[in-house]
Amino acid sequence: MAGNTAATGENWAVTATPAVAGLATLCAATALSSVIAGVLWLVYVAVAVMVVAGTGVLLRTTRLPTPVVFLGQLLALLCVLVTLFTRSGVLVVLPGPQALQDLVGVLAEALSEVQTGVPPVPDSNAMRCLVMVAIGLVAVAVDTLAVAAAAPAASGLVLLCVFAVPASLAEEMLPLWTFVAGAVAFALLLAVDGQHRHSAWRGRGGGGAGGSGPAAAGVAGLAVVVALVAGASLTPVGTVGRLPGAGDQVGGGAGGLGIDPMTELRGMLNQGASRELFRVRGLDRSSYLRAMTLREFVPNQGWQLGEDLPVGVPAGGDLPFQPGDSGDGERTKVRIEPVGWLDNWLPVYGKPRRIDNVDDNWRFDPARGMVYSVRARKAGEYELDTVLATPPADALRRATGSVGEVDRAYFQADGVDDRVRALALELTSGATNQFDKATALYEYFTDGTNGFKYTTETSGDTSADALFDFVFNGKTGFCEQYASAMAIMARSVGMPARVAIGFTAGYPVSDFQSITTQDAHAWVEIYFPGYGWMVFDPTPLSDGRGVVPPYIAGQNPDGEESDSSTSATTTTTTTTAPGAESSTSAAPENLGQGEAGAAESAAPTWHVVSLWTALGVAVLMALVLALLLRAAGKGPRTMSWRRPGPTGLASTVAAVSGAVSAAVALVLLVALLSWWLVVPLVLLVAAFAPAAVREYRRRGRLRAVAALGPDAAGAAWQELLAESVDRGTRVPNTETVRVAARRLAREHNLDDRGRDGLRAVVGAVERSWYSAHGGADPALPKAVADVRESMSRNAPLALRARVLPRSVLRPKPPVEPSED
């Protein structure tokens, strides 16, 4: 019996431990829900984990060395990636040179989304590929440590790294349920390994390791409780802003504040669903809400904040004037309520004079015209006194004076392509003042005659080469490209300019303006002596969200008119409802229906991909089952009349996994025809699943009986016990096989033919225990058939017992009976 115990323990390690290791990996991957939107990516992760675990089980049953198993798991993962994310694999599945190149392209696209996105990033096809690669490699590592190296505790370090990635990117603490799921799965992994070791120890005759499984689970559970309680009560560890110990000093430019402004802008625009950020009350005209300004253009990198931010002044109370601001103008009181805003920047309108209801952590830099904090913070509703009135166009044309109060950094245009500089000089050659130069550059992008088109695609950068390509070749981009190009061209002709990032006017809701992530925007501000920084927005927005200041309203490409010589307080912008806004953003005007249709048809729907994946997993599990059944036929003989052979558990795991995968594939196949058929199909599958499992087990045992091998008698007895359980009668584990046989004959009212067959089965079981002969009596299959037929005649099964067999729904753990 010790050999049987050891074999069963070995089988436990081959099947149960990989399954639980895969579950632990999948539970740890749920932490990524804080940084990736949607849930479909988790299905892809589950597929990767299943493939890795299933491949490991398959290869280990063939007694291959650990390095070969490791490489096989990597190859299986690669084949799944090629199948799902490329169309150029050899025989669709196998990786070839072109398939690998396509896969690298998909991963490069995913890395671009990571670099330009703000969590939670969209659940895109490229992001699913990246996550499958990352978690698939984690699954391989965890499986190798937990199974091959028999060191599941060490795999906890790998799983901890999975939690570390979203914890470093998410704006808030990870959801509690992800920690609980990961901790429970890891504790289960330790417990399963402990149980395996305990079984193996008992198989060698020892007994000192009996509590290793529960002890490991208990220690893991206690550690989780302590960590959660300490983390919640002592300090909520934040992941936004500086690292602990970095201090609160201000500075570092983009790097010092841990933020890339252009990346943040792209991230807001790239978010799939619109999120409300601000509610503004008291605003009597459309105006841009400025969050930050960028003054430094770095060749081959783009626009940045520039050198370290100064200490500034407290943002609460009266504020100093900005350069060029004379302090005149009518004040407007605006109330701004942040809704979903967590950042280093506190946006303001116009020329702020005073801010109320903000804490001391916010500082104001008059040179840059922005309010900031060292760390990303949530702010409550604050009141802003500001001047929104702007000078007329004629006043700006006559603006003369010194620009000495403006930092020389706003004039620098180093590294700009000479052709871009030459174009700027050509466009402004006929202008005699700074305002006409600025409007000439503005018209170049907005008058509709130079081929520029607006798109919501935000994957491009604003390096020098990219700007040259945008101005001369592509001429298609979003606000970042337009603002960057005009600002650097303005500097090229001697005008101080900067890029501002913030939000457009939003849309009216009840008594406030709602500003969402879809209103994120970038524009240009040019300095005029005596007036300060004036807005010029070169982005040709066609959805009504742009703000056209009065001094250039006459050059509005939409043909709207305004008396720029007299108006100093009105604008010509209209706002749109959310539906219209999202419609415009989702389908840019430059994208024709043919292109949109082609793009839509090129990407396969998720259930088609899942269908092929489920079919692949089903085939893999079928191979595992076939090998395990083959190994079972060559396994050692057993004295047990209830317990399955050494590979019984593995066969069951493989069979159930294959059945589940086949069921999922069937559901998805029906979904291709109509989703209305899915619900009744799922209910039907769920209703008949127990009967299907019972029939599978019955056929397997009867095949073993018909084979007349060393395990034929045990399989025959197990099947008769299952028939008895289905009819509501259980045989106590303490009864001998003869006493149990008499109970079966009495409870099910067997006739003479059935009793004779039962006596033959009991004799075969006893001979299998004590006889040296390896085969079974050739009359055994007929004896089993006689008993089953007698049960059917004298104790027929009710319909409910056929559909919901008790031997499947309420199985009793096998216990070795007495052999007396």
Short mmCIF file of N, CA, C and O in Angstrom, two decimals, residues 59-122:
data_model
loop_
_atom_site.label_atom_id
_atom_site.label_comp_id
_atom_site.label_asym_id
_atom_site.label_seq_id
_atom_site.Cartn_x
_atom_site.Cartn_y
_atom_site.Cartn_z
N LEU A 59 3.76 17.27 -20.70
CA LEU A 59 5.16 16.92 -20.90
C LEU A 59 5.73 16.15 -19.70
O LEU A 59 6.58 15.27 -19.87
N ARG A 60 5.25 16.46 -18.50
CA ARG A 60 5.78 15.75 -17.33
C ARG A 60 5.29 14.30 -17.27
O ARG A 60 5.96 13.45 -16.68
N THR A 61 4.12 14.02 -17.83
CA THR A 61 3.65 12.64 -17.84
C THR A 61 4.50 11.75 -18.74
O THR A 61 4.50 10.53 -18.60
N THR A 62 5.23 12.35 -19.66
CA THR A 62 6.13 11.59 -20.54
C THR A 62 7.54 11.49 -19.96
O THR A 62 8.45 11.04 -20.66
N ARG A 63 7.70 11.96 -18.71
CA ARG A 63 8.98 11.86 -18.00
C ARG A 63 10.10 12.64 -18.67
O ARG A 63 11.27 12.27 -18.61
N LEU A 64 9.76 13.75 -19.32
CA LEU A 64 10.79 14.58 -19.93
C LEU A 64 11.51 15.38 -18.85
O LEU A 64 10.93 15.73 -17.82
N PRO A 65 12.78 15.73 -19.07
CA PRO A 65 13.51 16.53 -18.08
C PRO A 65 12.93 17.93 -17.96
O PRO A 65 12.29 18.45 -18.88
N THR A 66 13.19 18.55 -16.82
CA THR A 66 12.63 19.87 -16.52
C THR A 66 12.99 20.93 -17.56
O THR A 66 12.12 21.71 -17.95
N PRO A 67 14.23 21.01 -18.03
CA PRO A 67 14.53 22.04 -19.05
C PRO A 67 13.68 21.87 -20.31
O PRO A 67 13.26 22.86 -20.92
N VAL A 68 13.42 20.63 -20.70
CA VAL A 68 12.60 20.40 -21.90
C VAL A 68 11.17 20.83 -21.65
O VAL A 68 10.51 21.43 -22.51
N VAL A 69 10.66 20.56 -20.44
CA VAL A 69 9.30 21.00 -20.09
C VAL A 69 9.23 22.51 -20.11
O VAL A 69 8.26 23.10 -20.64
N PHE A 70 10.24 23.17 -19.57
CA PHE A 70 10.28 24.64 -19.55
C PHE A 70 10.24 25.21 -20.97
O PHE A 70 9.44 26.09 -21.27
N LEU A 71 11.07 24.66 -21.84
CA LEU A 71 11.09 25.14 -23.23
C LEU A 71 9.78 24.81 -23.94
O LEU A 71 9.30 25.60 -24.77
N GLY A 72 9.21 23.66 -23.63
CA GLY A 72 7.94 23.30 -24.24
C GLY A 72 6.82 24.25 -23.84
O GLY A 72 5.96 24.61 -24.67
N GLN A 73 6.80 24.68 -22.59
CA GLN A 73 5.79 25.64 -22.15
C GLN A 73 5.96 26.98 -22.86
O GLN A 73 4.98 27.61 -23.26
N LEU A 74 7.20 27.42 -23.02
CA LEU A 74 7.44 28.67 -23.75
C LEU A 74 7.00 28.55 -25.20
O LEU A 74 6.39 29.48 -25.75
N LEU A 75 7.28 27.41 -25.82
CA LEU A 75 6.86 27.22 -27.22
C LEU A 75 5.34 27.20 -27.33
O LEU A 75 4.78 27.78 -28.27
N ALA A 76 4.66 26.53 -26.39
CA ALA A 76 3.20 26.50 -26.43
C ALA A 76 2.62 27.89 -26.27
O ALA A 76 1.66 28.27 -26.97
N LEU A 77 3.18 28.67 -25.36
CA LEU A 77 2.72 30.05 -25.18
C LEU A 77 2.93 30.86 -26.44
O LEU A 77 2.06 31.64 -26.86
N LEU A 78 4.08 30.67 -27.07
CA LEU A 78 4.37 31.41 -28.31
C LEU A 78 3.39 31.01 -29.41
O LEU A 78 2.92 31.87 -30.18
N CYS A 79 3.05 29.73 -29.49
CA CYS A 79 2.10 29.29 -30.52
C CYS A 79 0.73 29.92 -30.30
O CYS A 79 0.05 30.32 -31.27
N VAL A 80 0.30 30.04 -29.06
CA VAL A 80 -0.99 30.67 -28.77
C VAL A 80 -0.95 32.14 -29.17
O VAL A 80 -1.90 32.67 -29.77
N LEU A 81 0.14 32.83 -28.87
CA LEU A 81 0.28 34.24 -29.23
C LEU A 81 0.25 34.41 -30.75
O LEU A 81 -0.40 35.33 -31.26
N VAL A 82 0.95 33.55 -31.45
CA VAL A 82 0.95 33.63 -32.90
C VAL A 82 -0.45 33.40 -33.46
O VAL A 82 -0.90 34.09 -34.38
N THR A 83 -1.17 32.44 -32.88
CA THR A 83 -2.52 32.14 -33.36
C THR A 83 -3.48 33.29 -33.13
O THR A 83 -4.30 33.62 -33.99
N LEU A 84 -3.38 33.92 -31.97
CA LEU A 84 -4.35 34.95 -31.60
C LEU A 84 -4.05 36.32 -32.21
O LEU A 84 -4.97 37.05 -32.56
N PHE A 85 -2.77 36.65 -32.37
CA PHE A 85 -2.43 38.03 -32.69
C PHE A 85 -1.73 38.21 -34.04
O PHE A 85 -1.33 39.32 -34.36
N THR A 86 -1.57 37.15 -34.79
CA THR A 86 -1.01 37.29 -36.13
C THR A 86 -1.86 36.45 -37.09
O THR A 86 -2.67 35.63 -36.68
N ARG A 87 -1.65 36.67 -38.36
CA ARG A 87 -2.31 35.88 -39.39
C ARG A 87 -1.27 35.26 -40.33
O ARG A 87 -1.59 34.93 -41.46
N SER A 88 -0.04 35.12 -39.85
CA SER A 88 1.04 34.68 -40.72
C SER A 88 1.79 33.49 -40.16
O SER A 88 2.91 33.20 -40.59
N GLY A 89 1.21 32.78 -39.18
CA GLY A 89 1.88 31.62 -38.63
C GLY A 89 1.90 30.45 -39.60
O GLY A 89 1.03 30.30 -40.46
N VAL A 90 2.91 29.62 -39.48
CA VAL A 90 2.99 28.40 -40.29
C VAL A 90 1.88 27.46 -39.83
O VAL A 90 1.81 27.10 -38.65
N LEU A 91 1.02 27.08 -40.75
CA LEU A 91 -0.18 26.30 -40.42
C LEU A 91 -1.01 27.01 -39.36
O LEU A 91 -1.64 26.41 -38.51
N VAL A 92 -1.01 28.32 -39.42
CA VAL A 92 -1.79 29.22 -38.54
C VAL A 92 -1.21 29.29 -37.14
O VAL A 92 -1.20 30.34 -36.50
N VAL A 93 -0.68 28.18 -36.62
CA VAL A 93 -0.29 28.08 -35.21
C VAL A 93 1.20 28.26 -34.99
O VAL A 93 1.62 28.94 -34.05
N LEU A 94 2.03 27.67 -35.82
CA LEU A 94 3.46 27.62 -35.56
C LEU A 94 4.14 28.94 -35.88
O LEU A 94 3.80 29.60 -36.86
N PRO A 95 5.10 29.36 -35.05
CA PRO A 95 5.78 30.64 -35.28
C PRO A 95 6.80 30.53 -36.41
O PRO A 95 7.68 29.67 -36.38
N GLY A 96 6.65 31.40 -37.40
CA GLY A 96 7.63 31.53 -38.46
C GLY A 96 8.25 32.92 -38.42
O GLY A 96 7.88 33.75 -37.58
N PRO A 97 9.19 33.21 -39.31
CA PRO A 97 9.84 34.53 -39.30
C PRO A 97 8.85 35.69 -39.43
O PRO A 97 8.94 36.67 -38.69
N GLN A 98 7.90 35.58 -40.35
CA GLN A 98 6.93 36.66 -40.53
C GLN A 98 6.01 36.79 -39.33
O GLN A 98 5.67 37.89 -38.90
N ALA A 99 5.60 35.65 -38.77
CA ALA A 99 4.72 35.68 -37.60
C ALA A 99 5.43 36.33 -36.42
O ALA A 99 4.83 37.12 -35.67
N LEU A 100 6.70 36.02 -36.23
CA LEU A 100 7.45 36.63 -35.13
C LEU A 100 7.59 38.13 -35.34
O LEU A 100 7.49 38.92 -34.40
N GLN A 101 7.82 38.53 -36.59
CA GLN A 101 7.92 39.96 -36.89
C GLN A 101 6.60 40.67 -36.62
O GLN A 101 6.58 41.75 -36.03
N ASP A 102 5.49 40.04 -37.01
CA ASP A 102 4.18 40.64 -36.73
C ASP A 102 3.91 40.72 -35.24
O ASP A 102 3.33 41.69 -34.74
N LEU A 103 4.32 39.69 -34.52
CA LEU A 103 4.10 39.68 -33.07
C LEU A 103 4.91 40.78 -32.39
O LEU A 103 4.42 41.45 -31.47
N VAL A 104 6.14 40.98 -32.85
CA VAL A 104 6.95 42.08 -32.30
C VAL A 104 6.28 43.42 -32.58
O VAL A 104 6.29 44.33 -31.74
N GLY A 105 5.67 43.56 -33.76
CA GLY A 105 4.95 44.80 -34.08
C GLY A 105 3.79 45.04 -33.14
O GLY A 105 3.54 46.18 -32.71
N VAL A 106 3.05 43.99 -32.82
CA VAL A 106 1.93 44.13 -31.89
C VAL A 106 2.43 44.54 -30.51
O VAL A 106 1.85 45.40 -29.84
N LEU A 107 3.52 43.93 -30.06
CA LEU A 107 4.08 44.28 -28.76
C LEU A 107 4.61 45.71 -28.75
O LEU A 107 4.49 46.42 -27.74
N ALA A 108 5.19 46.16 -29.87
CA ALA A 108 5.65 47.55 -29.95
C ALA A 108 4.48 48.51 -29.85
O ALA A 108 4.57 49.56 -29.20
N GLU A 109 3.38 48.15 -30.47
CA GLU A 109 2.17 48.98 -30.37
C GLU A 109 1.67 49.02 -28.92
O GLU A 109 1.25 50.07 -28.43
N ALA A 110 1.74 47.88 -28.23
CA ALA A 110 1.32 47.84 -26.83
C ALA A 110 2.22 48.71 -25.96
O ALA A 110 1.74 49.44 -25.08
N LEU A 111 3.52 48.67 -26.20
CA LEU A 111 4.44 49.50 -25.42
C LEU A 111 4.17 50.98 -25.68
O LEU A 111 4.28 51.81 -24.76
N SER A 112 3.81 51.32 -26.91
CA SER A 112 3.46 52.71 -27.21
C SER A 112 2.22 53.12 -26.44
O SER A 112 2.14 54.24 -25.92
N GLU A 113 1.24 52.23 -26.34
CA GLU A 113 0.04 52.54 -25.57
C GLU A 113 0.37 52.72 -24.09
O GLU A 113 -0.22 53.57 -23.41
N VAL A 114 1.31 51.92 -23.59
CA VAL A 114 1.71 52.06 -22.19
C VAL A 114 2.38 53.40 -21.96
O VAL A 114 2.13 54.09 -20.95
N GLN A 115 3.24 53.80 -22.88
CA GLN A 115 3.98 55.05 -22.72
C GLN A 115 3.09 56.28 -22.86
O GLN A 115 3.36 57.31 -22.26
N THR A 116 2.04 56.16 -23.65
CA THR A 116 1.19 57.33 -23.90
C THR A 116 -0.14 57.27 -23.17
O THR A 116 -0.96 58.15 -23.34
N GLY A 117 -0.36 56.25 -22.38
CA GLY A 117 -1.64 56.10 -21.71
C GLY A 117 -1.56 56.40 -20.22
O GLY A 117 -0.50 56.29 -19.59
N VAL A 118 -2.68 56.80 -19.68
CA VAL A 118 -2.82 57.01 -18.24
C VAL A 118 -3.77 55.94 -17.71
O VAL A 118 -4.85 55.75 -18.26
N PRO A 119 -3.37 55.21 -16.67
CA PRO A 119 -4.24 54.14 -16.16
C PRO A 119 -5.62 54.67 -15.77
O PRO A 119 -5.72 55.75 -15.21
N PRO A 120 -6.66 53.88 -16.06
CA PRO A 120 -6.62 52.58 -16.72
C PRO A 120 -6.59 52.71 -18.24
O PRO A 120 -7.39 53.44 -18.82
N VAL A 121 -5.63 52.04 -18.87
CA VAL A 121 -5.49 52.10 -20.32
C VAL A 121 -6.57 51.23 -20.97
O VAL A 121 -7.09 50.30 -20.35
N PRO A 122 -6.94 51.51 -22.21
CA PRO A 122 -7.99 50.72 -22.87
C PRO A 122 -7.60 49.25 -23.04
O PRO A 122 -6.42 48.93 -23.18
#
